[in-house]
Tab-separated table of C-alpha atoms and ligand atoms in Angstrom:
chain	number	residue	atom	x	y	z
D	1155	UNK	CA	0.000	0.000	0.000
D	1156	UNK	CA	1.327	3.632	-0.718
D	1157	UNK	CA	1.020	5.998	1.460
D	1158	UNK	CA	-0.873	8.646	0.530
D	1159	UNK	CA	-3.162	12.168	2.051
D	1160	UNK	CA	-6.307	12.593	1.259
D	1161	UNK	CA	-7.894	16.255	1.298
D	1162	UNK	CA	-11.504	17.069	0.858
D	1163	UNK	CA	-13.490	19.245	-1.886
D	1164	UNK	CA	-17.367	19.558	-1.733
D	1165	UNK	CA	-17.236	17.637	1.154
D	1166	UNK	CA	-16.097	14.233	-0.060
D	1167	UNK	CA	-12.368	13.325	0.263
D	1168	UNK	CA	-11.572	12.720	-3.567
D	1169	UNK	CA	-8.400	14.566	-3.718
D	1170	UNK	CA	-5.589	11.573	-3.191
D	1171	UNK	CA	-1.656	12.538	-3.104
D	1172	UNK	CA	1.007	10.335	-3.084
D	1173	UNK	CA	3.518	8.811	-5.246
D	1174	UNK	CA	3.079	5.884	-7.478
D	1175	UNK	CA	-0.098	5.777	-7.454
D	1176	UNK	CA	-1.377	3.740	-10.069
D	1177	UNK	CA	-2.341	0.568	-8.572
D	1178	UNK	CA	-3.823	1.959	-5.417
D	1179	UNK	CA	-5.703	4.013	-7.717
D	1180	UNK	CA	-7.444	1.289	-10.028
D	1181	UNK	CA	-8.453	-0.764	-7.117
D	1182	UNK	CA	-9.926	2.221	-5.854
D	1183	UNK	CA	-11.903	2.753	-9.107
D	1184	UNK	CA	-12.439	-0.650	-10.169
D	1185	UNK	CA	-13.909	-1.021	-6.773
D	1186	UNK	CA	-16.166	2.518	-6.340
D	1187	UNK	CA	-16.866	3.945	-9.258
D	1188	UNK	CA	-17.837	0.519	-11.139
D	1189	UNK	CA	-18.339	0.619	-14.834
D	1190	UNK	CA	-18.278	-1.691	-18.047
D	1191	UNK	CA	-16.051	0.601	-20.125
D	1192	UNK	CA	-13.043	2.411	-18.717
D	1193	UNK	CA	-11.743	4.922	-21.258
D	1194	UNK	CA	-8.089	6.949	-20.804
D	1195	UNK	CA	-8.194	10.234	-22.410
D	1196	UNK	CA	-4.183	11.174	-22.677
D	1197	UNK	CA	-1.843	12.798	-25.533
D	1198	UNK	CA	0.830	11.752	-27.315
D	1199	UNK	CA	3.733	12.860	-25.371
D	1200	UNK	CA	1.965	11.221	-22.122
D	1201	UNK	CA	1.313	7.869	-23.748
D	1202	UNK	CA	4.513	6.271	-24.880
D	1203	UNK	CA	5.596	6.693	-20.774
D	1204	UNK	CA	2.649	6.203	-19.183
D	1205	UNK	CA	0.264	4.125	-20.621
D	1206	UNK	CA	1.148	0.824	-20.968
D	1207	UNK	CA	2.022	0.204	-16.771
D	1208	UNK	CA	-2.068	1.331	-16.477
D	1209	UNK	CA	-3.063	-1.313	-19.387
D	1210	UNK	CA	-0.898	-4.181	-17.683
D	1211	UNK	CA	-1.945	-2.600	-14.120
D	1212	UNK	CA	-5.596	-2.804	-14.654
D	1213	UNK	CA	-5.503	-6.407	-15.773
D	1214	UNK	CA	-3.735	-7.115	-12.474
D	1215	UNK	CA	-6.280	-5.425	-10.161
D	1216	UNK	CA	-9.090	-6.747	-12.091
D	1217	UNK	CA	-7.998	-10.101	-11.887
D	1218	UNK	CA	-6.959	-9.692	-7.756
D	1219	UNK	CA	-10.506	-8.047	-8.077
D	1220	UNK	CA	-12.245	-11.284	-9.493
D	1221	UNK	CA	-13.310	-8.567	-11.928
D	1222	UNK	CA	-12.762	-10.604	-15.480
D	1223	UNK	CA	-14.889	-13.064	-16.534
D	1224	UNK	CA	-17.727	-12.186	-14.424
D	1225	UNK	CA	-18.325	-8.751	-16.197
D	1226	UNK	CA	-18.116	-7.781	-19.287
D	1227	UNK	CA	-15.217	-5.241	-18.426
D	1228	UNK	CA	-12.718	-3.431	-20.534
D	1229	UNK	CA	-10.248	-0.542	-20.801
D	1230	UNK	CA	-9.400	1.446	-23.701
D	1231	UNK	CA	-7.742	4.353	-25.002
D	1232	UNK	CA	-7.722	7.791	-26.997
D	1233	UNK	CA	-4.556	9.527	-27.645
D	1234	UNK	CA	-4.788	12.964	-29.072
D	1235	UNK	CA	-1.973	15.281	-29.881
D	1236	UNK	CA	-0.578	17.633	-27.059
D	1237	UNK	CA	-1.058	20.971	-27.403
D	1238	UNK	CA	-3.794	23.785	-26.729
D	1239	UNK	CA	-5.003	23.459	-30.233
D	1240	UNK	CA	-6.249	19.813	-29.171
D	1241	UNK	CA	-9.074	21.714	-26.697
D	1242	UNK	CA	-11.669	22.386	-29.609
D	1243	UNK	CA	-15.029	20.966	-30.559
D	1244	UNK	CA	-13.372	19.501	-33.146
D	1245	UNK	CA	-11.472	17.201	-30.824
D	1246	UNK	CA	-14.844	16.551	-28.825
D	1247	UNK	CA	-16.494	15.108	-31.440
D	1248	UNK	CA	-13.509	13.078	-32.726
D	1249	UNK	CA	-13.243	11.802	-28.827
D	1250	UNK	CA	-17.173	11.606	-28.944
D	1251	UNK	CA	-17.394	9.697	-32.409
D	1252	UNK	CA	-14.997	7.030	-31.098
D	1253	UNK	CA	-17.280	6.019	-27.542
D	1254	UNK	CA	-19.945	5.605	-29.484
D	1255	UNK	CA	-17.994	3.727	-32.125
D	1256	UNK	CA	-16.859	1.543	-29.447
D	1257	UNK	CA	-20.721	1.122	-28.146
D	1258	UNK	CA	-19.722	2.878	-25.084
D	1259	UNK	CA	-22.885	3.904	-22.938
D	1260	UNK	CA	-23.823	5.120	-19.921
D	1261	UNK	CA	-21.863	2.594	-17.846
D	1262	UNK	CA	-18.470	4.128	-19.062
D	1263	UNK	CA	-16.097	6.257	-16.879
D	1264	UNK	CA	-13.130	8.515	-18.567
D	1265	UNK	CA	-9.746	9.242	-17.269
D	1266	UNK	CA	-8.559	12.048	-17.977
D	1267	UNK	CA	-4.364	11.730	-17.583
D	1268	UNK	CA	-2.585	14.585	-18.915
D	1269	UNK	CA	-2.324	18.708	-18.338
D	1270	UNK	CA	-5.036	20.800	-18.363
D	1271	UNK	CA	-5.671	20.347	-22.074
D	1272	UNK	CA	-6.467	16.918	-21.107
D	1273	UNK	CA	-8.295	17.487	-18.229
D	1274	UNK	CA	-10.659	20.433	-19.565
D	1275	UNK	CA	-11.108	18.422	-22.771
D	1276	UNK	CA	-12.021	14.711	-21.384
D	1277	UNK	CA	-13.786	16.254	-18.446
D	1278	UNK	CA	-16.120	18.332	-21.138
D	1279	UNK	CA	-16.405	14.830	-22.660
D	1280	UNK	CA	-17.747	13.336	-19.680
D	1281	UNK	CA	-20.007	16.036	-18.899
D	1282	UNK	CA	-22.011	15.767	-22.079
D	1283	UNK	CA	-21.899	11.893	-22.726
D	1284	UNK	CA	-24.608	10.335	-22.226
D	1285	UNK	CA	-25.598	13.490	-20.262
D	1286	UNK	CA	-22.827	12.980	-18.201
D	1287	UNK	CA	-21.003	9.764	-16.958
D	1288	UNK	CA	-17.829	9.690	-14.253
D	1289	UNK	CA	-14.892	11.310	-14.793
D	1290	UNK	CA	-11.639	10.883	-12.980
D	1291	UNK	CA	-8.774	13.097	-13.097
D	1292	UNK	CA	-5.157	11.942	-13.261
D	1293	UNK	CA	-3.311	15.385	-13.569
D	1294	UNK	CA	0.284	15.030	-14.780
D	1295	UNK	CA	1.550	18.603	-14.810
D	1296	UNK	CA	2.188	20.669	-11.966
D	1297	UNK	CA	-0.512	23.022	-12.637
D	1298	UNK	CA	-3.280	20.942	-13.716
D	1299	UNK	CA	-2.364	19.405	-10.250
D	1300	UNK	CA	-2.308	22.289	-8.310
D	1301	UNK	CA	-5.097	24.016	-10.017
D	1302	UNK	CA	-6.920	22.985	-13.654
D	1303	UNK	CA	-7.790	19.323	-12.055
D	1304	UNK	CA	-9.382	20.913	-9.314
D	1305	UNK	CA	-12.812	22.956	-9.338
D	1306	UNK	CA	-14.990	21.498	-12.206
D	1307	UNK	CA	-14.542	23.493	-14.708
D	1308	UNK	CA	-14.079	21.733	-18.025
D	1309	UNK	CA	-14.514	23.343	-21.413
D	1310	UNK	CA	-12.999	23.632	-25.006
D	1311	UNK	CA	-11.786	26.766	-26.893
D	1312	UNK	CA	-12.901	28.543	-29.803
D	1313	UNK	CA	-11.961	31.338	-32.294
D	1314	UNK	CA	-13.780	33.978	-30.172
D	1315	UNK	CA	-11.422	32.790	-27.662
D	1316	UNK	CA	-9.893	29.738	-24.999
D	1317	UNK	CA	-12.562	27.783	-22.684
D	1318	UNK	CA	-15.547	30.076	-24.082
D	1319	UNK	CA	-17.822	26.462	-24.309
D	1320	UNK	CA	-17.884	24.367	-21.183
D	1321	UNK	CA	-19.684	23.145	-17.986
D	1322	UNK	CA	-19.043	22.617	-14.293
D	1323	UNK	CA	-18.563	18.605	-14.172
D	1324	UNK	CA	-16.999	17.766	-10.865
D	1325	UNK	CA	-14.587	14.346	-11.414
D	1326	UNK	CA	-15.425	11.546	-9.059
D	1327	UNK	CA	-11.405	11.514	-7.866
D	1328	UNK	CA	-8.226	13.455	-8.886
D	1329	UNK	CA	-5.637	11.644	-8.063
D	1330	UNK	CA	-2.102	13.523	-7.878
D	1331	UNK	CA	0.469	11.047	-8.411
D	1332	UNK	CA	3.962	13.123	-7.991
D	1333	UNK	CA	5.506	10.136	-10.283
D	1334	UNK	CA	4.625	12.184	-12.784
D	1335	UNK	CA	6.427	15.334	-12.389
D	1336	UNK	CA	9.816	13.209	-13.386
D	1337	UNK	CA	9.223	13.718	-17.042
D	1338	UNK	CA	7.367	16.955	-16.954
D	1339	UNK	CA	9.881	19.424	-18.828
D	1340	UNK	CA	11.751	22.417	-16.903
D	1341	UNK	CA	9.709	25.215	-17.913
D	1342	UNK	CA	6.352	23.331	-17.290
D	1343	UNK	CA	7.421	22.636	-13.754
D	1344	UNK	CA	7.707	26.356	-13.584
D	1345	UNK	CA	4.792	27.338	-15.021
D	1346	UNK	CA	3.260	25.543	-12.622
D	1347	UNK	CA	4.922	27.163	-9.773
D	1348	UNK	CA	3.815	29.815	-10.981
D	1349	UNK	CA	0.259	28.972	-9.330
D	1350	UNK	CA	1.916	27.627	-6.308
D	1351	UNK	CA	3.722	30.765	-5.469
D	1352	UNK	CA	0.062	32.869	-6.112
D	1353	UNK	CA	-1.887	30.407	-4.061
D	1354	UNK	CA	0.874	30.988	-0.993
D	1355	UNK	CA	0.580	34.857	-1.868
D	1356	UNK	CA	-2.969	35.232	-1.341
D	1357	UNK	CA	-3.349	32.770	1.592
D	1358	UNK	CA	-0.839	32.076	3.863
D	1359	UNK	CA	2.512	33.843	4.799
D	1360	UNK	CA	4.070	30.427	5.952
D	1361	UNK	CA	3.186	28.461	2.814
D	1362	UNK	CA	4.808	31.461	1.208
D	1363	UNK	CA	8.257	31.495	3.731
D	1364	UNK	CA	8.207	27.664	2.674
D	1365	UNK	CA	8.345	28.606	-0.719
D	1366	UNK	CA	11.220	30.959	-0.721
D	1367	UNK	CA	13.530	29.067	1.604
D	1368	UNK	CA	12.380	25.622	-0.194
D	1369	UNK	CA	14.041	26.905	-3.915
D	1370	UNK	CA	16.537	23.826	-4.206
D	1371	UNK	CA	15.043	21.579	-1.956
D	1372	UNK	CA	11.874	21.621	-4.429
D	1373	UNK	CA	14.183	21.684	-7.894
D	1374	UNK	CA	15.847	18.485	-6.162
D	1375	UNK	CA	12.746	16.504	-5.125
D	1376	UNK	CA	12.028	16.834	-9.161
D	1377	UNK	CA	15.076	17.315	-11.325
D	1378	UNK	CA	17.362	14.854	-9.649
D	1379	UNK	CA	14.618	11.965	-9.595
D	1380	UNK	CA	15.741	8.321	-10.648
D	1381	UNK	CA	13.760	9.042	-14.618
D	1382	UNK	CA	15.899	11.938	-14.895
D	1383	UNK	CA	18.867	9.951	-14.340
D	1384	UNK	CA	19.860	7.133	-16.291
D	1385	UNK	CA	21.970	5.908	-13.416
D	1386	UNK	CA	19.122	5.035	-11.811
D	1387	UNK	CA	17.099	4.302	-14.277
D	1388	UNK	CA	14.504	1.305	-13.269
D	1389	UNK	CA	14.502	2.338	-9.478
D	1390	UNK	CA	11.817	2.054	-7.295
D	1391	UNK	CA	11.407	4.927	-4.411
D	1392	UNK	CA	11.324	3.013	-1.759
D	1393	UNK	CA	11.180	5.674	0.686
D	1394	UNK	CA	10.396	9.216	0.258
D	1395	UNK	CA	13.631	11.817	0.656
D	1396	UNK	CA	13.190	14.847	2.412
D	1397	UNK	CA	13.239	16.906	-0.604
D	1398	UNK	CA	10.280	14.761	-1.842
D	1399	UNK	CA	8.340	15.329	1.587
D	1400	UNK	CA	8.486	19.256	1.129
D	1401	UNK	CA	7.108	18.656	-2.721
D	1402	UNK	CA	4.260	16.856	-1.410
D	1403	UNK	CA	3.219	18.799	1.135
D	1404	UNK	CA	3.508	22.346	-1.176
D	1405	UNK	CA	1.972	20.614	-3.487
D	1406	UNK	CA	-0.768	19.308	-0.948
D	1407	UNK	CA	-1.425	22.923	0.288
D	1408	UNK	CA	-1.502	24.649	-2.760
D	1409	UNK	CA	-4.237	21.890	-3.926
D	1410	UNK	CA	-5.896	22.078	-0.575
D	1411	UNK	CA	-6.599	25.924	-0.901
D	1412	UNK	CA	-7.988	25.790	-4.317
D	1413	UNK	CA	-10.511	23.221	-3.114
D	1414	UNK	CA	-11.915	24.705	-0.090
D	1415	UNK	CA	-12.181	27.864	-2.181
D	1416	UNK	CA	-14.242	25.871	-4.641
D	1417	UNK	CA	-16.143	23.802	-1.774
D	1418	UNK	CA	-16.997	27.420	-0.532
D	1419	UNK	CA	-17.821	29.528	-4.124
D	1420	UNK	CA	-18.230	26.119	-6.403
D	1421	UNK	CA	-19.870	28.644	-9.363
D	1422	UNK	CA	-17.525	31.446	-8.951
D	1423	UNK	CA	-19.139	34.711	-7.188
D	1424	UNK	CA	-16.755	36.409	-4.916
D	1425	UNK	CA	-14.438	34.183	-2.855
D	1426	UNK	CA	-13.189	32.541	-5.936
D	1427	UNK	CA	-12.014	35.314	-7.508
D	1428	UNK	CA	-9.471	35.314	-5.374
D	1429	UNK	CA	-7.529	33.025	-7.149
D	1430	UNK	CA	-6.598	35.476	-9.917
D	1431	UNK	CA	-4.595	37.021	-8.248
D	1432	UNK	CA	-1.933	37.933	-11.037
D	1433	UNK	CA	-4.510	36.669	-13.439
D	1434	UNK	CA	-6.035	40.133	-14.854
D	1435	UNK	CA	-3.211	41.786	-16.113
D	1436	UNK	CA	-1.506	38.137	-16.655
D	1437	UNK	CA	-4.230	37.106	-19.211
D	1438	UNK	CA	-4.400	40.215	-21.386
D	1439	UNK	CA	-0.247	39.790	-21.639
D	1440	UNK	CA	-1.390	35.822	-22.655
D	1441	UNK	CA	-4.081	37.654	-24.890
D	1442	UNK	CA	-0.916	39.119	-26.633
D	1443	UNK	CA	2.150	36.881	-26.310
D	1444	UNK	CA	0.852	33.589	-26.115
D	1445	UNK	CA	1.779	30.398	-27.436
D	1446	UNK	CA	5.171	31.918	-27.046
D	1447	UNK	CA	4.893	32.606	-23.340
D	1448	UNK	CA	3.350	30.342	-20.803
D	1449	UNK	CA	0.302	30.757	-18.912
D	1450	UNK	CA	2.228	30.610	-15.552
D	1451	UNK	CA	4.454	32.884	-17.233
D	1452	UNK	CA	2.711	35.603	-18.379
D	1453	UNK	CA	0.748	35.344	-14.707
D	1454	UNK	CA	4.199	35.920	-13.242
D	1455	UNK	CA	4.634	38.981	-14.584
D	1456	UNK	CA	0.851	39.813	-14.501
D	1457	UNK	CA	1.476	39.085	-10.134
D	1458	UNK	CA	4.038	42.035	-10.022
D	1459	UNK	CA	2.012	44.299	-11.904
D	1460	UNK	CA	-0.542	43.814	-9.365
D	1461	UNK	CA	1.716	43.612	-5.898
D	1462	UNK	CA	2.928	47.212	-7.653
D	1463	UNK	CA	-0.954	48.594	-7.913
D	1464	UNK	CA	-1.673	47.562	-4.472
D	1465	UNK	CA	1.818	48.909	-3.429
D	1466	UNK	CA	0.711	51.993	-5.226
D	1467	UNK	CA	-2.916	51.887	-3.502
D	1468	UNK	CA	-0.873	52.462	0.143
D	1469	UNK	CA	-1.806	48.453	0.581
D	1470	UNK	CA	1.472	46.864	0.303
D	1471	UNK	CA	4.846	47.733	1.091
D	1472	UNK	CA	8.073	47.512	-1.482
D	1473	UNK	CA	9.655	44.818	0.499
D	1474	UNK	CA	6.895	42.217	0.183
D	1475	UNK	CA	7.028	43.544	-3.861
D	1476	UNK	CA	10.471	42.840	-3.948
D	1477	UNK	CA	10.095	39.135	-2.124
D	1478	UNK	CA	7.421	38.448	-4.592
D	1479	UNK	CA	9.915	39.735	-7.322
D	1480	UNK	CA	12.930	37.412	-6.013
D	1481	UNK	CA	10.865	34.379	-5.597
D	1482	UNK	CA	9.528	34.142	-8.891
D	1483	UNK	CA	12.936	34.793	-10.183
D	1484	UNK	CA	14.191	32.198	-8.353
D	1485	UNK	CA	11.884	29.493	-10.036
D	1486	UNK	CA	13.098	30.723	-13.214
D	1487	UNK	CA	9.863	32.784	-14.181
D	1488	UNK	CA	9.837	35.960	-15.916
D	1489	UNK	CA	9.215	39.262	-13.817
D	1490	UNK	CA	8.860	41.573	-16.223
D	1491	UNK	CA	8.417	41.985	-19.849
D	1492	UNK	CA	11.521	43.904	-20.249
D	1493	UNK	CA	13.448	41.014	-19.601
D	1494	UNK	CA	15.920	39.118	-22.153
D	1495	UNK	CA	14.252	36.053	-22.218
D	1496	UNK	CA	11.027	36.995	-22.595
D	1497	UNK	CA	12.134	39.294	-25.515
D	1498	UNK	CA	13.677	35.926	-26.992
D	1499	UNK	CA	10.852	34.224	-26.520
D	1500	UNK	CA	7.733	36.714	-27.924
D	1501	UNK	CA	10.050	38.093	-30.634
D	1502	UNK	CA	8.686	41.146	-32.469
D	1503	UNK	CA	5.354	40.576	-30.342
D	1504	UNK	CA	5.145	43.313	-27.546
D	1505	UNK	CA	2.283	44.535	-24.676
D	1506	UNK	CA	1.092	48.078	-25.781
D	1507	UNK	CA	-0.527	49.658	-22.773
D	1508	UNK	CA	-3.811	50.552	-24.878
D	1509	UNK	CA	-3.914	47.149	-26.216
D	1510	UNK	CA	-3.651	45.637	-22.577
D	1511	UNK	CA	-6.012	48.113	-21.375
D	1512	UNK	CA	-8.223	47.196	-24.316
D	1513	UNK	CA	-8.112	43.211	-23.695
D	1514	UNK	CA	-8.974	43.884	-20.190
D	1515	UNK	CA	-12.372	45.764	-20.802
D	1516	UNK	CA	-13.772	42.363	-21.820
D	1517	UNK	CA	-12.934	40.295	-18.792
D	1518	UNK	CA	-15.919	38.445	-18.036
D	1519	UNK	CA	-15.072	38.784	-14.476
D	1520	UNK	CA	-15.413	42.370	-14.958
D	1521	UNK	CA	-17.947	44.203	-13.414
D	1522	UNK	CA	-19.742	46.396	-15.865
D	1523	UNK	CA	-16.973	48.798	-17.179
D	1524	UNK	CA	-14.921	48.363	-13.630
D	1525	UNK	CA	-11.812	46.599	-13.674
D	1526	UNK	CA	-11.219	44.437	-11.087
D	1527	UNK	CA	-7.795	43.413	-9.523
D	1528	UNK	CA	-6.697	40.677	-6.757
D	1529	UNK	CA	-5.228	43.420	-3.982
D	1530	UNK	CA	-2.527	41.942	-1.877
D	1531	UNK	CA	-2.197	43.339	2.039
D	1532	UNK	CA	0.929	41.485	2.739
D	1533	UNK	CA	2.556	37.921	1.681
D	1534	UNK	CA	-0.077	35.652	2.396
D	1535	UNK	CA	-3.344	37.865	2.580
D	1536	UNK	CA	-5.526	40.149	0.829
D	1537	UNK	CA	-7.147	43.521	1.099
D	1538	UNK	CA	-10.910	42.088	0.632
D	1539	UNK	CA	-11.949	38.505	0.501
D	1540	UNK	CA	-12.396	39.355	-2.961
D	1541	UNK	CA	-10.901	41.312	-6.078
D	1542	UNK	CA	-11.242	44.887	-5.643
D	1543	UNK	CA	-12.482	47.548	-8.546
D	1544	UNK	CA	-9.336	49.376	-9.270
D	1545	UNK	CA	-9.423	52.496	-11.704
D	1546	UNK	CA	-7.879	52.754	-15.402
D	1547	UNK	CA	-5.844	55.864	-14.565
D	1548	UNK	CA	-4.231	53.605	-11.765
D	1549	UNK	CA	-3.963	50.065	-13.601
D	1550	UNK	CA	-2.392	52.288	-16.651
D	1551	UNK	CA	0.319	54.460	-14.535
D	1552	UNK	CA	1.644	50.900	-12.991
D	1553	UNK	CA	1.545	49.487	-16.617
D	1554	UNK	CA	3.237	52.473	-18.381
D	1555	UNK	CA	7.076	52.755	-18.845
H	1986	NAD	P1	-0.861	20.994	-21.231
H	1986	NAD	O1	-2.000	20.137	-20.865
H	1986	NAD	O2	-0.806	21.525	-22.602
H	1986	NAD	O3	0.504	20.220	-20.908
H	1986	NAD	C1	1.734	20.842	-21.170
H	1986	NAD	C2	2.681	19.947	-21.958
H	1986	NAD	O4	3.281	18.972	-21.100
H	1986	NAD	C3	2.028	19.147	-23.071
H	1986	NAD	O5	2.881	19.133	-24.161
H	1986	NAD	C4	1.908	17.741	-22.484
H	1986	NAD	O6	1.908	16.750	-23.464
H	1986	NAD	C5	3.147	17.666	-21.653
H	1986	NAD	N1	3.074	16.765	-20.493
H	1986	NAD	C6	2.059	16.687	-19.608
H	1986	NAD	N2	2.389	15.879	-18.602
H	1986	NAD	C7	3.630	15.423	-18.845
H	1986	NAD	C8	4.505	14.563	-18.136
H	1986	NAD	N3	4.187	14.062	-16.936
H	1986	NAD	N4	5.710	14.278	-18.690
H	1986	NAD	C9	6.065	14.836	-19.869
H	1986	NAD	N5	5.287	15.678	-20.567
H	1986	NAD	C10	4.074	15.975	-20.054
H	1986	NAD	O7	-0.755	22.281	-20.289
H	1986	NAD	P2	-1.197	22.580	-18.790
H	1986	NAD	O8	-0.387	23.751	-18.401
H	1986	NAD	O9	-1.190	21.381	-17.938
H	1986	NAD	O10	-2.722	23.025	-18.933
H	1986	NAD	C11	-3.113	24.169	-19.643
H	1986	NAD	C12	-4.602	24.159	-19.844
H	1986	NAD	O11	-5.241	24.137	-18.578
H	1986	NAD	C13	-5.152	25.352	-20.588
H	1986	NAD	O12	-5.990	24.905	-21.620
H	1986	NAD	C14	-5.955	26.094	-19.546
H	1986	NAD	O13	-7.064	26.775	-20.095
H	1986	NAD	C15	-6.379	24.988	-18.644
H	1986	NAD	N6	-6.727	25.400	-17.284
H	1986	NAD	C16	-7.923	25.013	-16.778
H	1986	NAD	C17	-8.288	25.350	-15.491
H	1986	NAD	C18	-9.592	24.866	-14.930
H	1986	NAD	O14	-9.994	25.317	-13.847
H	1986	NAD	N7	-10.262	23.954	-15.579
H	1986	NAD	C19	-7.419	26.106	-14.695
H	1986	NAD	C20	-6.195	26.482	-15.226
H	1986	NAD	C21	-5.860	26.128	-16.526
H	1987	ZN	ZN1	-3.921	30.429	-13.740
């Protein structure tokens, strides 16, 4: 048995942590969520690592179950290519075309293992099927862990614009296997920090002390695991390092905020809002420069913006701006998009203060014309339990050169 923590969202305790989880996890679903049909939803980058040790797992815990032969029981699988591009209708339907091709009905439960392209996608799936069958979430980058497996919310993108078609679907379990973080690339374990470090921001100056003194602790627990190094290659953890404690248990908290925040607000009115912190002037700036810069990226700089209106409002002092400033830095995300290697990245793309100002005005979290903006009071709490109108004039002056 691994041993794992188990947190609670909407009052049921369906969040699971641990590492290697996979066969504790298919006796759990073999045995409570029971189906006919189990169907993984991954991508192509996921699949060639991942997915055969489920396929030869299952058959194990069915059998130890006494599962085969006495049902008519199966799993199968849909690989789609990785990439945002991947969370469209089109995709949906393909996804959709296939269940039914495969007589799937309303006995069928979905994993969805992958990001958050995976996750919003399958999940969508799920929630439409049938009108809706079980969903399970197997989150496999940092911040579909700490944050996109979490709260419901599934949807696919369109040309008006990302996750504009979608429903709340809450997955019967998400289970956060760390495993998987040892062949996440670099910059995706930072992106995902980047949620970490705004969760620890907005909630709790500890979690946020953690976070700064943690820096190579945290790199270590993931970049010098046994997949990373061919040395090792084939090893089993048999016991957890102390580096690997501290990544569970920020990974634990930062998951364990975002769900009582949804078990709270599960439709998004006020407290929820709190999570974008970062996330108003960090998606116009994604508006603009992505695919070139990352989500957690562009909410990095998008955080010190913000820190430096609510410094500017009287609310924050420049130390806890510059302690934001340093730890983001220090997991290698951008501050500010002066900076060399964002310029490498975007290219000839730049952030024009009308065009920011612009994307902003249709924020659906807006309210009316009003802006709104995530106000920090210190590291680790906020001005109201909720984002606070903030004025152009004052959201332009911090944005200007
Ligand atoms: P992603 O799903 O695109 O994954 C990033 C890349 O990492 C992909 O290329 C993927 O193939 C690869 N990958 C994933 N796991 C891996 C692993 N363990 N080893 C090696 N490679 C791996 O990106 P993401 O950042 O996880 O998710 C972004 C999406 O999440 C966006 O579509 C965004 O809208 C959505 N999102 C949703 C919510 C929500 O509440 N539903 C919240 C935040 C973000
Ligand atoms: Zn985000």
């Amino acid at each position: 048995e691994p041993e794992v923590v188990k947190v609670s969202i909407l009052n049921e305790e369906s969040i699971i942590l641990g590492f290697h989880l996979t066969k504790f996890m298919l006796r759990d679903i073999l045995s409570n969520i029971p189906s006919s049909t189990y169907v993984v939803i991954t991508d192509k980058n996921i699949a060639p690592i991942y997915l055969s040790k489920i396929i030869t797992d299952f058959e194990k815990v069915a059998s130890k179950l006494n599962l085969i032969n006495t049902t008519k029981l199966r799993l199968i699988t849909y690989i789609i290519s990785p990439g945002e591009q991947s969370k469209s209708r089109d995709t949906k339907a393909e996804i959709e075309d296939f269940l039914l091709g495969k007589a799937c009905g309303r006995d069928t439960c979905i994993l969805a293992m992958g990001g958050g392209v995976i996750g919003d996608l399958a999940g969508f799936v799920a929630a439409t099927f049938m009108r809706g069958v079980p969903f399970v979430q197997i989150p496999t980058t940092l911040l579909a862990m700490v944050d996109s497996s979490i709260g419901g919310k599934t949807a696919v993108d369109t040309p008006h614009g990302k996750n504009l078609i979608g429903s709340f679907w809450q997955p019967k379990r998400i289970y956060i296997d760390l495993m998987f973080l040892e062949t996440l690339p670099e910059r995706e374990f930072n992106n995902g920090m980047a949620e970490v470090i705004k969760t620890a921001a907005i909630s709790s100056e500890l979690d946020f002390i953690n976070l700064e003194n943690g820096v190579s602790s945290i790199r270590e627990a993931v970049f010098s695991s046994p997949k990373r190094n061919v040395q090792y290659q084939g090893a089993i953890l048999a016991t957890r390092t102390p580096s690997q404690s501290l990544l569970l248990s920020v990974i634990m908290t930062s998951a364990k905020f975002k769900a009582d925040v949804v078990t709270h607000d599960e439709r998004e009115s006020g407290l929820r809002g709190l999570l974008n912190f970062g996330h108003t002037i960090g998606h116009a700036i994604e508006a603009i420069l992505s695919p070139e810069l990352l989500h957690g990226e562009c909410v990095s700089i998008g955080m010190i913006k913000e820190a430096e209106i609510a410094r500017h409002l009287g609310h924050l002092n420049q130390v806890s701006v510059s302690r934001l400033y340093k730890v983001l830095q220090d997991y290698d995300l951008p501050v500010s998009l002066d900076e060399k290697k964002v310029k490498d990245l975007v290219g000839k793309k730049f952030c024009a203060v009308d065009k920011l100002m612009e994307i902003m005005k249709v924020d659906k979290k807006n309210q009316g014309d009003q802006k709104k903006i995530v106000i920090l009071s210190s590291l680790g709490s906020t001005y109201e339990k909720k984002a606070t109108i903030v004025s152009d004039s004052v959201i332009r002056k911090i944005l200007s050169p």
